[in-house]
XYZ file of C-alpha atoms in Angstrom:
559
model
C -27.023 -19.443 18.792
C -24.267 -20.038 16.525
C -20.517 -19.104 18.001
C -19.021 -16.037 16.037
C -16.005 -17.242 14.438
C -13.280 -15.939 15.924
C -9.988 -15.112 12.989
C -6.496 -14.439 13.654
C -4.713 -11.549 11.996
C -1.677 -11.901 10.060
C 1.273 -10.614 10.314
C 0.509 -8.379 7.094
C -2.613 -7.016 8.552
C -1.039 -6.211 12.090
C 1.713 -4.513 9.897
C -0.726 -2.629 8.097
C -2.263 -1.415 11.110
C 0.970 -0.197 12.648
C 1.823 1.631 9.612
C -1.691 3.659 9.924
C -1.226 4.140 13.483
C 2.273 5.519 12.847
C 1.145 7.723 9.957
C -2.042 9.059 12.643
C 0.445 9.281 15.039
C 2.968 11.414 13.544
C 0.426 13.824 12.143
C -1.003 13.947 15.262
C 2.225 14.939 17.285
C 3.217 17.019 14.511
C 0.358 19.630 15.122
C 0.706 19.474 18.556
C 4.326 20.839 18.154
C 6.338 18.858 20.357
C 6.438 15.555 22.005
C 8.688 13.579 24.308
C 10.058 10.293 22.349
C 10.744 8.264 25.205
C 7.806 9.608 27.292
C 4.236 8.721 27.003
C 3.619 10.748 24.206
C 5.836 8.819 21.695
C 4.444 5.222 23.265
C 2.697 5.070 20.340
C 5.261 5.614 17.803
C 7.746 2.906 19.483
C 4.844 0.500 19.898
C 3.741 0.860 16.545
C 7.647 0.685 15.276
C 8.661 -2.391 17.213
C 5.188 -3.944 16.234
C 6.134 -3.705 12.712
C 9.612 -4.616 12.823
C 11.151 -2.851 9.941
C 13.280 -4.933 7.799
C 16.022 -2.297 7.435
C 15.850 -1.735 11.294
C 16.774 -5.259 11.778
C 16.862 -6.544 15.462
C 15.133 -3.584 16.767
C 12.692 -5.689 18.807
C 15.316 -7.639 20.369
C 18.150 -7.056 23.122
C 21.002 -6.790 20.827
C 21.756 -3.525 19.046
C 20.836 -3.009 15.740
C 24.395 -1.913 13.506
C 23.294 -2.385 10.241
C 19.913 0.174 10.845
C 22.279 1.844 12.893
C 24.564 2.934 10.331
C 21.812 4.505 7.817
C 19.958 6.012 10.635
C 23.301 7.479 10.852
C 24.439 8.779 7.517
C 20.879 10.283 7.055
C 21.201 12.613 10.565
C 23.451 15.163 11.134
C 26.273 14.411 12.728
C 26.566 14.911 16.739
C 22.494 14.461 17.158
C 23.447 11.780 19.598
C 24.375 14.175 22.030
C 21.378 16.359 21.783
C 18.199 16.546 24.498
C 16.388 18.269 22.492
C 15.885 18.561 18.373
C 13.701 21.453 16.718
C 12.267 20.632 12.866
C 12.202 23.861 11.676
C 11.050 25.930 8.015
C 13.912 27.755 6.325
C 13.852 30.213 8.923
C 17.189 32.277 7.823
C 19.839 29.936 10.189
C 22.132 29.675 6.460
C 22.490 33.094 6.946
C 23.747 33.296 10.774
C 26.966 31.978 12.296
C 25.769 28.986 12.838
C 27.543 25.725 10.850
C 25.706 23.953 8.242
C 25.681 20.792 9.085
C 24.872 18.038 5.632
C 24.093 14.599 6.556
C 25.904 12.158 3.834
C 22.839 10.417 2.534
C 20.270 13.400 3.224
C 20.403 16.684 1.523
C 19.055 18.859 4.616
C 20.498 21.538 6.539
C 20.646 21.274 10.067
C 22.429 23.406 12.271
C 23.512 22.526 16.025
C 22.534 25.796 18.261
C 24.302 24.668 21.035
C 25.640 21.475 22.955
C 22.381 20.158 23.573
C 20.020 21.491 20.710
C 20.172 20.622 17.089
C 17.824 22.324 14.446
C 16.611 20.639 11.650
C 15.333 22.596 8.714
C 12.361 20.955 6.953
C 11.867 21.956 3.228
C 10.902 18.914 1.511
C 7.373 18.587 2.859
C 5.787 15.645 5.345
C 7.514 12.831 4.095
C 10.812 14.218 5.306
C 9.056 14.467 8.664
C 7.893 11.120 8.844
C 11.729 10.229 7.819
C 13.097 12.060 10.373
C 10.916 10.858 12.924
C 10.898 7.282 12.696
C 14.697 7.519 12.247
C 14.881 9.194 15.658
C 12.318 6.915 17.277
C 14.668 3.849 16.362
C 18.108 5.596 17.396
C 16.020 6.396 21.155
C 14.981 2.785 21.216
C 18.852 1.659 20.567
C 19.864 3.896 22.860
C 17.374 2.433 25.892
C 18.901 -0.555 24.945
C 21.978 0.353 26.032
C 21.248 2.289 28.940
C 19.852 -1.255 29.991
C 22.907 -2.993 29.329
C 25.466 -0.501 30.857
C 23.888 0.128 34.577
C 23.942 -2.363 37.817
C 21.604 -2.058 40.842
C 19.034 0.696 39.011
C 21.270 2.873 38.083
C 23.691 3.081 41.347
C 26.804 1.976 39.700
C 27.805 0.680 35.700
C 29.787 -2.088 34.456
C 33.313 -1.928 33.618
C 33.282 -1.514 30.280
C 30.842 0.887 30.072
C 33.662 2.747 32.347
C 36.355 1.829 30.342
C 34.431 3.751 26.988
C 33.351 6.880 29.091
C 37.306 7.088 29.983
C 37.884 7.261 26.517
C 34.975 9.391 25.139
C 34.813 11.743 28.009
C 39.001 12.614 28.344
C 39.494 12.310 24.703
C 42.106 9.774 25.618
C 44.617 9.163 22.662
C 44.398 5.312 22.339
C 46.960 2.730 20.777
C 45.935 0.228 18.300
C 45.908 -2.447 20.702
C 43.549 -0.380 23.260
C 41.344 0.100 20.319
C 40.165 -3.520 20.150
C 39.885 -3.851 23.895
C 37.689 -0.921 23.760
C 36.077 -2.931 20.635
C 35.931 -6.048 23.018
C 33.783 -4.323 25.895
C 31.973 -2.676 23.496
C 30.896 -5.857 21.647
C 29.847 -6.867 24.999
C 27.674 -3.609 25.622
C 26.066 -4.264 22.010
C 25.451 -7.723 22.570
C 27.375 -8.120 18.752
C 30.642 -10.271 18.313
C 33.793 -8.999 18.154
C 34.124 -8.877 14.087
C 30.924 -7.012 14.114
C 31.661 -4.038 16.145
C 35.128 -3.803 14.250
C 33.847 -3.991 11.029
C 31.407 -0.850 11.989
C 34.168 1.029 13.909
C 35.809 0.988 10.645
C 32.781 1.967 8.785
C 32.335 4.750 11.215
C 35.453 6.178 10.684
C 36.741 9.418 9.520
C 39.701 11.983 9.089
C 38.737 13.738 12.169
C 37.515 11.371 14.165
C 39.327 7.584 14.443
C 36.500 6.765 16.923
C 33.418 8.357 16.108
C 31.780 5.083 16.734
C 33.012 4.762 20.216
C 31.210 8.545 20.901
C 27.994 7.819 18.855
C 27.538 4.592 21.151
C 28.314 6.700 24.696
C 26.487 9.664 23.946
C 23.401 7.662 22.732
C 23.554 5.324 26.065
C 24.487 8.630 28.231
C 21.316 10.681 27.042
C 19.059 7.540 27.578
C 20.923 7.393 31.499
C 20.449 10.987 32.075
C 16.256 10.611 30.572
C 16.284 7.977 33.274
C 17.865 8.371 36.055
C 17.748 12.368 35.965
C 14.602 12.778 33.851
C 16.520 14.862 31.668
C 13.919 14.311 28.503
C 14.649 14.408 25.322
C 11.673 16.070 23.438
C 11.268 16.921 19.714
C 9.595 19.764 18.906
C 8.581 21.589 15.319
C 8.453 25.255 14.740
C 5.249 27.380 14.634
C 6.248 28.704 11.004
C 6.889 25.024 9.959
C 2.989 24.157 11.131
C 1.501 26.906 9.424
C 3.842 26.344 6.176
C 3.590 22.403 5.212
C 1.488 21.224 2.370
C 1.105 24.789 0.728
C 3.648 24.038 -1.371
C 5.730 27.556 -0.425
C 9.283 26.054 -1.570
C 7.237 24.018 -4.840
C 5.959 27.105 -6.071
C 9.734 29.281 -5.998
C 11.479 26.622 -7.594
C 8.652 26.020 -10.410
C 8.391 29.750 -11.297
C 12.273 30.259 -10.970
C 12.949 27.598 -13.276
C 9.570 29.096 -16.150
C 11.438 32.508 -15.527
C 14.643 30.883 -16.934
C 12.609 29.676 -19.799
C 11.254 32.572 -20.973
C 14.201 34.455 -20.460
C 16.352 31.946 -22.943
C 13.222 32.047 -25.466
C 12.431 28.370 -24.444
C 9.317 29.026 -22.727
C 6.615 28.423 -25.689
C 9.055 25.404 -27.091
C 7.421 21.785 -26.363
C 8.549 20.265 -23.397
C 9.956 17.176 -22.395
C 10.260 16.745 -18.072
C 12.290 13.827 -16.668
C 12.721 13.537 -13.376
C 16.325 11.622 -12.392
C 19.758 12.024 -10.907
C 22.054 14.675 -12.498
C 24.302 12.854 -14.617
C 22.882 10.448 -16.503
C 20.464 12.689 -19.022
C 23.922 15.284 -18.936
C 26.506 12.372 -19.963
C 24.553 10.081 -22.317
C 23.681 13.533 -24.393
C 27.177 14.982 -24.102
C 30.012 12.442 -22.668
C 30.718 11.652 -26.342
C 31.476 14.886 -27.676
C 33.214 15.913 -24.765
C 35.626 12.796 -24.808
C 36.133 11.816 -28.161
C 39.515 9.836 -27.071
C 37.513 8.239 -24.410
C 34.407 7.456 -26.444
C 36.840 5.210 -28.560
C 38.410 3.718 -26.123
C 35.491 2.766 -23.856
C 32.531 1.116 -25.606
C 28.505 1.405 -24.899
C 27.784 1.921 -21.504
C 31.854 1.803 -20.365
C 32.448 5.431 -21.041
C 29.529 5.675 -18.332
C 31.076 3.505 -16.004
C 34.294 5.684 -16.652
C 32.416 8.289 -15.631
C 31.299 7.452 -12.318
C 34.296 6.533 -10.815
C 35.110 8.196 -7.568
C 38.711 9.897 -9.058
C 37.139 10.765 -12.505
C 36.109 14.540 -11.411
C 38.538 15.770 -14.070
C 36.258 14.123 -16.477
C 33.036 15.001 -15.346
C 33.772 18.715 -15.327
C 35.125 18.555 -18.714
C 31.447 17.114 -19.519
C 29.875 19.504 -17.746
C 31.724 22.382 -19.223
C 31.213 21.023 -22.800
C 27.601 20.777 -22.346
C 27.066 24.668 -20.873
C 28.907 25.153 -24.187
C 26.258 23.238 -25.982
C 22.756 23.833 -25.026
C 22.631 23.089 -21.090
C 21.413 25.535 -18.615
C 21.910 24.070 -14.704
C 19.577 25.841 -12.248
C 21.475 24.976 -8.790
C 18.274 25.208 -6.346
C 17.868 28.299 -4.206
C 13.983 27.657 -2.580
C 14.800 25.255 -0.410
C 13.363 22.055 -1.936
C 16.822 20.753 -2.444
C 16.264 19.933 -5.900
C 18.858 20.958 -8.839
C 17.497 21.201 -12.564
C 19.101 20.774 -16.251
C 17.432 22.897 -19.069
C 18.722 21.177 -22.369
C 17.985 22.901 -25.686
C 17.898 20.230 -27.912
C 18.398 22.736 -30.805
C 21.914 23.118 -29.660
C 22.874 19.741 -29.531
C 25.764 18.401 -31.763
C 23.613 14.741 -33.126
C 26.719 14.018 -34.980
C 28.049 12.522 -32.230
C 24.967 11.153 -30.631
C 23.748 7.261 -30.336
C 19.921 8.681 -30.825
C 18.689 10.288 -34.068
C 16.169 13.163 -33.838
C 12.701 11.499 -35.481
C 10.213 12.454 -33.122
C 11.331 16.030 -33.222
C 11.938 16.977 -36.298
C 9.239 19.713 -36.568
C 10.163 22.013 -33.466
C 13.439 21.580 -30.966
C 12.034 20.190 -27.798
C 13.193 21.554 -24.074
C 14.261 18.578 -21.404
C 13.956 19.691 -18.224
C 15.684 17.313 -15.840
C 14.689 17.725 -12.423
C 16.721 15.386 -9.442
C 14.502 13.394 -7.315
C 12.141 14.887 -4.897
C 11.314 13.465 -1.610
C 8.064 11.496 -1.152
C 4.910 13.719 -1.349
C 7.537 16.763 -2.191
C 6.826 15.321 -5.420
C 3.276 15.834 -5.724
C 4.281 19.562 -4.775
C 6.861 20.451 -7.678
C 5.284 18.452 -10.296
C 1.966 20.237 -9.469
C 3.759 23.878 -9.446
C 5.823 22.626 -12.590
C 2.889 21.889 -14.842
C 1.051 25.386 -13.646
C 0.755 28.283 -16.458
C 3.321 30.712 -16.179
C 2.094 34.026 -15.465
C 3.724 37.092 -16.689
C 2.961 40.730 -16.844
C -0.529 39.047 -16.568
C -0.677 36.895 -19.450
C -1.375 33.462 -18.237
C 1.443 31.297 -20.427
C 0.844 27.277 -21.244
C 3.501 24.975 -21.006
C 3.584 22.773 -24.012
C 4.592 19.739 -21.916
C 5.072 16.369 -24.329
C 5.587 13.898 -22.073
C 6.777 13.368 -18.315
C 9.441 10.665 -17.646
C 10.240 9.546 -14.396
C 13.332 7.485 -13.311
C 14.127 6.249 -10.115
C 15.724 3.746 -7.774
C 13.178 1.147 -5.577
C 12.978 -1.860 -3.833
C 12.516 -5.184 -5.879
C 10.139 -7.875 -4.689
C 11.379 -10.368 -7.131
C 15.278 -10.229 -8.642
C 17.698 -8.119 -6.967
C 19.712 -4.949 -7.042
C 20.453 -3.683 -10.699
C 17.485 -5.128 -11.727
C 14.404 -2.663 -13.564
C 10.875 -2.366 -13.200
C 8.193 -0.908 -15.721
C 4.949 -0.108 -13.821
C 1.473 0.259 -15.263
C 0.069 1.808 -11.928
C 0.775 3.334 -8.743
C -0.859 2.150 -5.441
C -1.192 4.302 -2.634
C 0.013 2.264 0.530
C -2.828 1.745 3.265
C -5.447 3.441 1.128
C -7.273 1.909 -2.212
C -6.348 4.657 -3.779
C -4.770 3.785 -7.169
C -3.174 5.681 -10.451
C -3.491 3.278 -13.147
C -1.985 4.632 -16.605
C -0.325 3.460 -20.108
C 3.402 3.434 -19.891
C 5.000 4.251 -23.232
C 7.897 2.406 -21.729
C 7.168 -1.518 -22.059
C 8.884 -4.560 -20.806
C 10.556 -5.472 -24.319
C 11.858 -2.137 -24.725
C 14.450 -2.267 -21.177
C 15.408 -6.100 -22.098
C 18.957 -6.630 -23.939
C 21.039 -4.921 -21.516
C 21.958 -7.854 -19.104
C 19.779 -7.765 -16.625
C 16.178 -8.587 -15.206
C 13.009 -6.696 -16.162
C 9.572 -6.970 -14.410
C 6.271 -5.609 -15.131
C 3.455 -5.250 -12.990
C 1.988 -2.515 -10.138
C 4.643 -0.503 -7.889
C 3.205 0.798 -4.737
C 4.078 3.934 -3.032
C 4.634 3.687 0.136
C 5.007 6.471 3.600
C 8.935 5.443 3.799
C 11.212 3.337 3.017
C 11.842 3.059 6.486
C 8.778 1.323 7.466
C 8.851 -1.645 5.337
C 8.742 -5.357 6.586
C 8.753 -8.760 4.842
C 5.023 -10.267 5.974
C 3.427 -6.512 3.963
C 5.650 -6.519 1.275
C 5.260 -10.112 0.639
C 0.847 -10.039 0.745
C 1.510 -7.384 -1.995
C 3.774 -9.325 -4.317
C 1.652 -12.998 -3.824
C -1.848 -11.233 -3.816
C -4.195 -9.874 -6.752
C -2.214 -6.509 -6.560
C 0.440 -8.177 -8.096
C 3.204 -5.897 -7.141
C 7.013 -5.465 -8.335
C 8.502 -3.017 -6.212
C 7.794 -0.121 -4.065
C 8.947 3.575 -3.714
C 7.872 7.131 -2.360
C 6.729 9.079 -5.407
C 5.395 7.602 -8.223
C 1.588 7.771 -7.165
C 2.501 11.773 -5.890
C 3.544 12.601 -9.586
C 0.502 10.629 -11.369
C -1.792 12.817 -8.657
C 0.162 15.901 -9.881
C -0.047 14.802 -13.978
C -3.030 13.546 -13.491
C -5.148 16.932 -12.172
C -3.077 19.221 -14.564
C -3.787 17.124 -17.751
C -7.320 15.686 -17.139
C -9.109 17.943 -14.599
C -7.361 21.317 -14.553
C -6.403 22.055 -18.193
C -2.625 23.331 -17.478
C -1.377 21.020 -19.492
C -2.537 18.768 -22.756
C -4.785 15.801 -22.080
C -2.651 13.966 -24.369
C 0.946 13.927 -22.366
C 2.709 10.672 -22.317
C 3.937 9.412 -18.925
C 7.191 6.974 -18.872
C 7.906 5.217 -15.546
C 11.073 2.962 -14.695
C 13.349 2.240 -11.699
C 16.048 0.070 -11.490
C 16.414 -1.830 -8.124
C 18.073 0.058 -5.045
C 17.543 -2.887 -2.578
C 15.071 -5.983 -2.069
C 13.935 -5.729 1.433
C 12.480 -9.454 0.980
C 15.698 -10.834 0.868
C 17.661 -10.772 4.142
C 21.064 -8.888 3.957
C 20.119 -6.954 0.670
C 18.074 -4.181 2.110
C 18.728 -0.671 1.914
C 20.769 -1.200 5.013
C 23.360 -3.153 3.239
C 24.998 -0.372 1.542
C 24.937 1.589 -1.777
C 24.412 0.160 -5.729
C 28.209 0.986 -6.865
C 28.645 0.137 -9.848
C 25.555 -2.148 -10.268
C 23.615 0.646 -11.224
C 25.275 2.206 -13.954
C 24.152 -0.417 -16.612
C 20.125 0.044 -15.598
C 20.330 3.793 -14.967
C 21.840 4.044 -18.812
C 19.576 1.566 -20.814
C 16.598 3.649 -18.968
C 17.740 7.011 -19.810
C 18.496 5.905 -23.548
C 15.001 4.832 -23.938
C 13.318 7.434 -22.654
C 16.236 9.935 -24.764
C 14.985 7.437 -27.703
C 11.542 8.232 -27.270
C 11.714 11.866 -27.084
C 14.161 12.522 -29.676
C-alpha cells in the first residue's frame, strides 16, 4: 500500500486557521455573555492570537513587551481600563444620561463610562466588528500584562524585584518625582519591559499628558498588578456583554435611526425626490474642496492646488476651518451631527446652492436636475453593511413608500498597501471576503489613469476585506498579494457596502439597477513592511495630497 503523503502547512494556512478560530471563538463567547480572558475560557482566543502573530502586535509571542502595539491598543481604549477586573460591552443603555463621565478613547469614537474603581462599561453601537476590536485589543493588553507579572515576582510570587518596588512607590503614593528620578524609574522599567533605555523614554514621552507626566509609569503597574492579583489572589478579570446588547446586534437598531433621521431631513428641505449622489468619507474633504475657495478668497490666491488643503489641516488652522464651515451652512450644506448611536456624522449638500464660479469642477453631468451629496463618515466594519442597507431603503411617510433616486455610491477610505507605501491609492475592481470565497466583483467608474498625475503611486487590482485590522500578519497578507487573487490592499468595509448596494439595486428594487459604484483608498499603513504598520503612527500630512485627487474625481464625476 502506497504511504499517504504527508504536507506541511504554511504559515499562511496556519494563519488562516487562527483567524477562523478567533472569529468562532469570539462569537461563541459573545453569546455566552461573559468569559474570563486569562482563564480557560479565553485559551482559545490567546492561542489563536499568539499563533497568528499580528504584525501590528509586534513581539507579542515573545518575552519582551510589545510598545509599539502597546500604544494603539492604548489610544483605542478608554483611559484607566488597566486598572479594571472586570469590563461590561454594553448597548446604549442610557449611561450618557447619568452622572457617570464619558469617557472618548483618542483613536475610537465610543463611549465608555468607568462605574467604579474596578468596572468599566463599554457601550457597543457600531455592530460586531467593534466587538471583535475590542476583544482582541483586550486579549493582547492581558497577554502584556502576564508578561509582566512574570518579570516582576521572585520565588512564586513571595517577594518582587526592586524595581518593580521602586515603580509601585511611585504609582501607589503619587510620589512627585524630579527629572533625574524620572529616568531611573525609566531605567528599572526598561528592565521590567525587557526594552532599552531609549525605548521606554521615547514611549514615556509619547504617553504623556497635561494631567498626567507619568501615565506610562501607571498603565505599566496597574496592567502587571491586575495580572499579580489574577494570580496569586485569583482575582479574575472577566469580560462580560449585556443581555440587551445580545438580543440587539445585527438588527441594525442604530442603522435604521440614523437612515430615517437623515430621509426625514430630506424631505423636510424638499431634497428628498432630487437624485442622489452618497459618498462615504471623512468630514472635510467633500466640505473644503466644494467650499474652501469661496470661503478664502485671499487664501485661495495665495496657496495653489491642493496647498489651500494642506492649509487647512493644520493643527492651529481652526479659525479657518470654521470660517469654511460657516460659509458652506450659508451655501447649501446641511450637517446632521449623529444622535442614534452609530457614531457617524453626515453632510447634505444641495448642489443647487452652490456658488460654481468659484469652483475647479464644472457642472456637466448635472445639468438637467441639482443632485443631493450625502456624505456620510466612515462606518466601522460590518456597521457598514448596516447603514448602507437602511440608507438605500424607501422612505416611508404617512404611508407612501418614497424611492430614493440614488445615482451613484462613492466610497473613500484609508487601507493597508501590499505594494508602495503610505500616501499611496488603490482602485479596486472587487471585494473579497477574508476566510470565505465569498467575492463582490463590480465595474469601478474610477480607473487607474484617472488617480495618476498627482505625485504618487496608483495600483489596481482586488482589495480584500478583512475581520480587523488587528489581526493581520505578513505570511496571509503576502499569499494574497503573490497568489491568483492578486490583491492590493485590505480594509473592513468595502465587501459590507457592495453586499448592501448590491441587494438594494439588483435583488430588492430600492434603488435603480443602474447605480454607479466608485471605490478608492489611499494607503493608511503597509503591514508587509516592518516599521510602517498601523502601529507606527498617523498619515500627517501624507495624506492630504491622495485624500484630495480622490475626492476631486469622484466631485468630477458627479458634477
Amino acid at each position: 500500500m502506497e504511504k499517504v503523503k504527508k504536507t506541511n502547512r504554511t504559515r499562511a494556512q496556519e494563519s488562516t486557521n487562527a483567524i477562523e478560530k478567533l472569529y468562532i471563538s469570539m462569537r461563541h463567547l459573545f453569546s455566552r455573555g461573559f468569559y474570563k480572558p486569562m482563564g480557560v475560557s479565553g485559551e482559545t482566543l490567546r492561542k489563536s492570537l499568539l499563533s497568528l502573530r499580528p504584525e501590528i502586535y509586534g513581539s507579542i509571542a515573545e518575552e519582551r513587551t510589545e510598545l509599539n502595539g502597546l500604544t494603539y491598543v492604548i489610544e483605542r481604549l478608554p483611559e484607566g481600563i488597566e486598572e479594571c477586573q472586570f469590563i461590561n460591552l454594553t448597548a446604549d443603555e442610557g449611561y450618557d444620561d447619568s452622572h457617570f463621565e464619558t469617557i472618548i478613547p483618542p483613536k475610537r469614537r465610543r463611549n465608555c463610562y468607568r462605574i467604579d474603581k474596578d468596572q468599566m462599561n463599554i457601550e457597543i453601537t457600531r455592530g460586531r466588528s467593534e466587538i471583535y476590536d475590542i476583544l482582541t485589543h483586550l486579549t493582547f493588553l492581558f497577554i502584556e500584562s502576564h508578561k509582566i507579572y512574570n518579570k516582576v515576582t521572585l520565588n512564586e510570587g513571595a517577594d518582587f524585584i526592586r524595581e518593580w518596588k521602586y515603580l509601585e512607590d511611585i504609582v501607589v503614593y503619587n510620589k512627585k518625582i524630579t527629572d533625574q528620578e524620572r529616568e531611573v524609574a525609566v531605567a528599572h522599567l526598561s528592565n521590567i519591559l525587557g526594552r532599552t533605555f531609549d525605548e521606554v523614554l521615547s514611549i514615556h514621552k509619547t504617553f504623556q499628558s497635561k494631567v498626567n507626566k507619568d501615565r506610562f509609569f501607571h498603565l505599566i503597574y496597574w496592567l502587571g498588578k491586575l495580572a499579580i492579583n489574577e494570580v496569586l489572589d485569583n482575582k479574575k478579570r472577566k469580560i462580560t456583554f449585556s443581555t440587551v446588547l445580545i438580543e440587539e446586534i445585527g438588527h441594525h437598531i442604530y442603522g435604521d435611526v440614523w437612515a430615517d433621521n437623515i430621509k426625514k431631513i430630506l424631505k423636510e428641505n424638499k431634497l428628498l425626490q432630487r437624485p442622489i449622489h452618497i459618498i462615504s468619507a471623512n468630514m472635510h474633504s467633500v466640505l473644503n474642496s466644494i467650499y474652501a475657495k469661496g470661503a478664502l478668497p485671499e487664501e485661495a490666491e495665495e496657496y495653489e492646488g491642493f496647498e489651500l488643503f494642506q492649509l487647512l489641516s493644520n493643527a492651529d488652522s481652526k479659525p479657518l476651518q470654521k470660517r469654511v464651515k460657516e460659509y458652506a451652512s450659508e451655501n447649501g450644506l446641511i450637517y446632521v451631527k449623529d444622535t442614534s448611536g452609530t457614531n457617524i456624522n453626515v453632510q447634505i449638500i444641495d448642489t443647487d446652492k452652490i456658488n460654481f464660479e468659484v469652483l475647479s469642477f464644472n457642472k456637466e453631468n448635472s445639468i438637467d436636475k441639482s443632485p443631493v451629496i450625502i456624505v456620510m463618515d466612515y462606518a466601522f466594519g460590518e456597521q457598514a453593511y448596516e447603514t448602507m442597507d437602511e440608507l438605500l431603503k424607501p422612505y416611508w411617510d404617512s404611508k407612501n413608500k418614497n424611492h430614493l433616486d440614488v445615482k451613484s455610491v462613492s466610497i473613500m477610505g484609508k487601507a493597508g498597501i501590499l505594494e508602495g507605501g503610505k500616501g499611496d491609492i488603490m482602485i479596486p475592481d472587487a471585494h473579497i471576503f477574508e476566510g470565505t470565497a465569498d467575492n463582490y466583483p463590480f465595474k469601478n467608474e474610477l480607473s487607474k489613469e484617472d488617480l495618476e498625475g498627482f505625485g504618487v503611486e496608483v495600483f489596481d487590482g482586488s482589495m480584500i476585506s478583512v475581520l480587523g485590522t488587528s489581526l493581520q500578519n505578513k505570511d496571509l497578507l503576502e499569499f494574497f498579494h503573490d497568489s491568483t487573487w492578486n490583491v492590493i490592499g485590505l480594509e473592513m468595509e468595502g465587501a459590507h457596502y457592495q453586499k448592501a448596494i448590491q441587494s438594494a439595486s439588483k435583488i430588492r428594487g430600492n434603488i435603480s439597477r443602474k447605480v454607479k459604484v466608485r471605490y478608492a483608498y489611499y494607503a493608511s499603513d503597509n503591514p508587509l513592511e516592518t516599521g510602517a504598520t498601523l502601529a507606527s503612527g498617523g498619515l500627517g500630512m501624507t495624506g492630504v495630497t491622495p485624500t484630495y485627487a480622490i475626492t476631486q474625481k469622484i466631485l468630477e464625476q458627479i458634477l
